[in-house]
């Protein structure tokens, strides 16, 4: 897991070998959803959710097979999907309007660059509109301006159009917080 965290902190896609295996279910489960988060940094998609995403965000995410182990005494009240996958966010974009929203410094590096992160008030975050070809699901790229570097890499960001489609296909499985506004029609998949 140390290598996983190093890639995560560096805002780089995580190699498949660094995802935790297996995923152990050790408490009774009422329903096994198609999309769930076993931890704050990991998202799991079922085969059905994978098929959905591959049609809408091809090449923007990677699906890493995960073995689900059910402890012997744990009762499942619904069937598991045929397969589950960790979602590795490959897309990167720089859409935050850093100079238009409040940030806070968190460190000055050995290089003298002052690093900033966004504040926790999502209502004050600002995004520019998505340009053609930019990902529908992404992590924010770091941005350097003069002697400051801005970072917002811990959040997974989903364009409104894709989020609405996901929510419609998999109701009550996403816990999203809306930030800023950027309305852009979903591009047709190839």
GROMACS .gro file of N, CA and C in nm, residues 23 25 29 31-34 36 46-47 67-70 76-84:
model
   69
   23UNK      N    1  -1.015  -0.787  -0.188
   23UNK     CA    2  -1.108  -0.704  -0.112
   23UNK      C    3  -1.192  -0.800  -0.028
   25UNK      N    4  -1.487  -0.893   0.236
   25UNK     CA    5  -1.615  -0.853   0.294
   25UNK      C    6  -1.628  -0.931   0.424
   29UNK      N    7  -2.385  -0.785   0.436
   29UNK     CA    8  -2.413  -0.688   0.331
   29UNK      C    9  -2.556  -0.705   0.284
   31UNK      N   10  -2.703  -0.521   0.027
   31UNK     CA   11  -2.693  -0.517  -0.118
   31UNK      C   12  -2.549  -0.491  -0.156
   32UNK      N   13  -2.503  -0.551  -0.261
   32UNK     CA   14  -2.372  -0.519  -0.314
   32UNK      C   15  -2.397  -0.429  -0.434
   33UNK      N   16  -2.371  -0.299  -0.420
   33UNK     CA   17  -2.401  -0.206  -0.528
   33UNK      C   18  -2.305  -0.222  -0.646
   34UNK      N   19  -2.338  -0.158  -0.755
   34UNK     CA   20  -2.253  -0.160  -0.873
   34UNK      C   21  -2.135  -0.065  -0.859
   36UNK      N   22  -1.915   0.132  -0.543
   36UNK     CA   23  -1.900   0.156  -0.399
   36UNK      C   24  -1.755   0.190  -0.367
   46UNK      N   25  -1.876  -0.259  -1.062
   46UNK     CA   26  -1.914  -0.394  -1.106
   46UNK      C   27  -1.892  -0.404  -1.257
   47UNK      N   28  -1.907  -0.523  -1.309
   47UNK     CA   29  -1.897  -0.544  -1.455
   47UNK      C   30  -2.000  -0.458  -1.528
   67UNK      N   31  -1.035  -0.923  -0.666
   67UNK     CA   32  -1.094  -1.045  -0.611
   67UNK      C   33  -1.174  -1.006  -0.486
   68UNK      N   34  -1.299  -1.047  -0.483
   68UNK     CA   35  -1.383  -1.023  -0.366
   68UNK      C   36  -1.386  -1.153  -0.286
   69UNK      N   37  -1.343  -1.145  -0.161
   69UNK     CA   38  -1.348  -1.261  -0.072
   69UNK      C   39  -1.453  -1.235   0.034
   70UNK      N   40  -1.543  -1.329   0.047
   70UNK     CA   41  -1.649  -1.320   0.148
   70UNK      C   42  -1.609  -1.410   0.265
   76UNK      N   43  -2.469  -1.282   0.254
   76UNK     CA   44  -2.504  -1.186   0.150
   76UNK      C   45  -2.651  -1.205   0.116
   77UNK      N   46  -2.723  -1.096   0.108
   77UNK     CA   47  -2.864  -1.106   0.077
   77UNK      C   48  -2.893  -1.080  -0.071
   78UNK      N   49  -2.788  -1.057  -0.149
   78UNK     CA   50  -2.805  -1.042  -0.293
   78UNK      C   51  -2.683  -1.100  -0.361
   79UNK      N   52  -2.698  -1.133  -0.486
   79UNK     CA   53  -2.589  -1.195  -0.560
   79UNK      C   54  -2.482  -1.093  -0.593
   80UNK      N   55  -2.360  -1.141  -0.598
   80UNK     CA   56  -2.250  -1.058  -0.643
   80UNK      C   57  -2.255  -1.046  -0.795
   81UNK      N   58  -2.198  -0.940  -0.849
   81UNK     CA   59  -2.186  -0.926  -0.993
   81UNK      C   60  -2.086  -1.030  -1.043
   82UNK      N   61  -2.080  -1.047  -1.174
   82UNK     CA   62  -1.988  -1.146  -1.230
   82UNK      C   63  -1.842  -1.106  -1.209
   83UNK      N   64  -1.814  -0.975  -1.196
   83UNK     CA   65  -1.677  -0.928  -1.172
   83UNK      C   66  -1.681  -0.788  -1.112
   84UNK      N   67  -1.574  -0.754  -1.042
   84UNK     CA   68  -1.558  -0.620  -0.984
   84UNK      C   69  -1.420  -0.567  -1.020
   0.00000   0.00000   0.00000
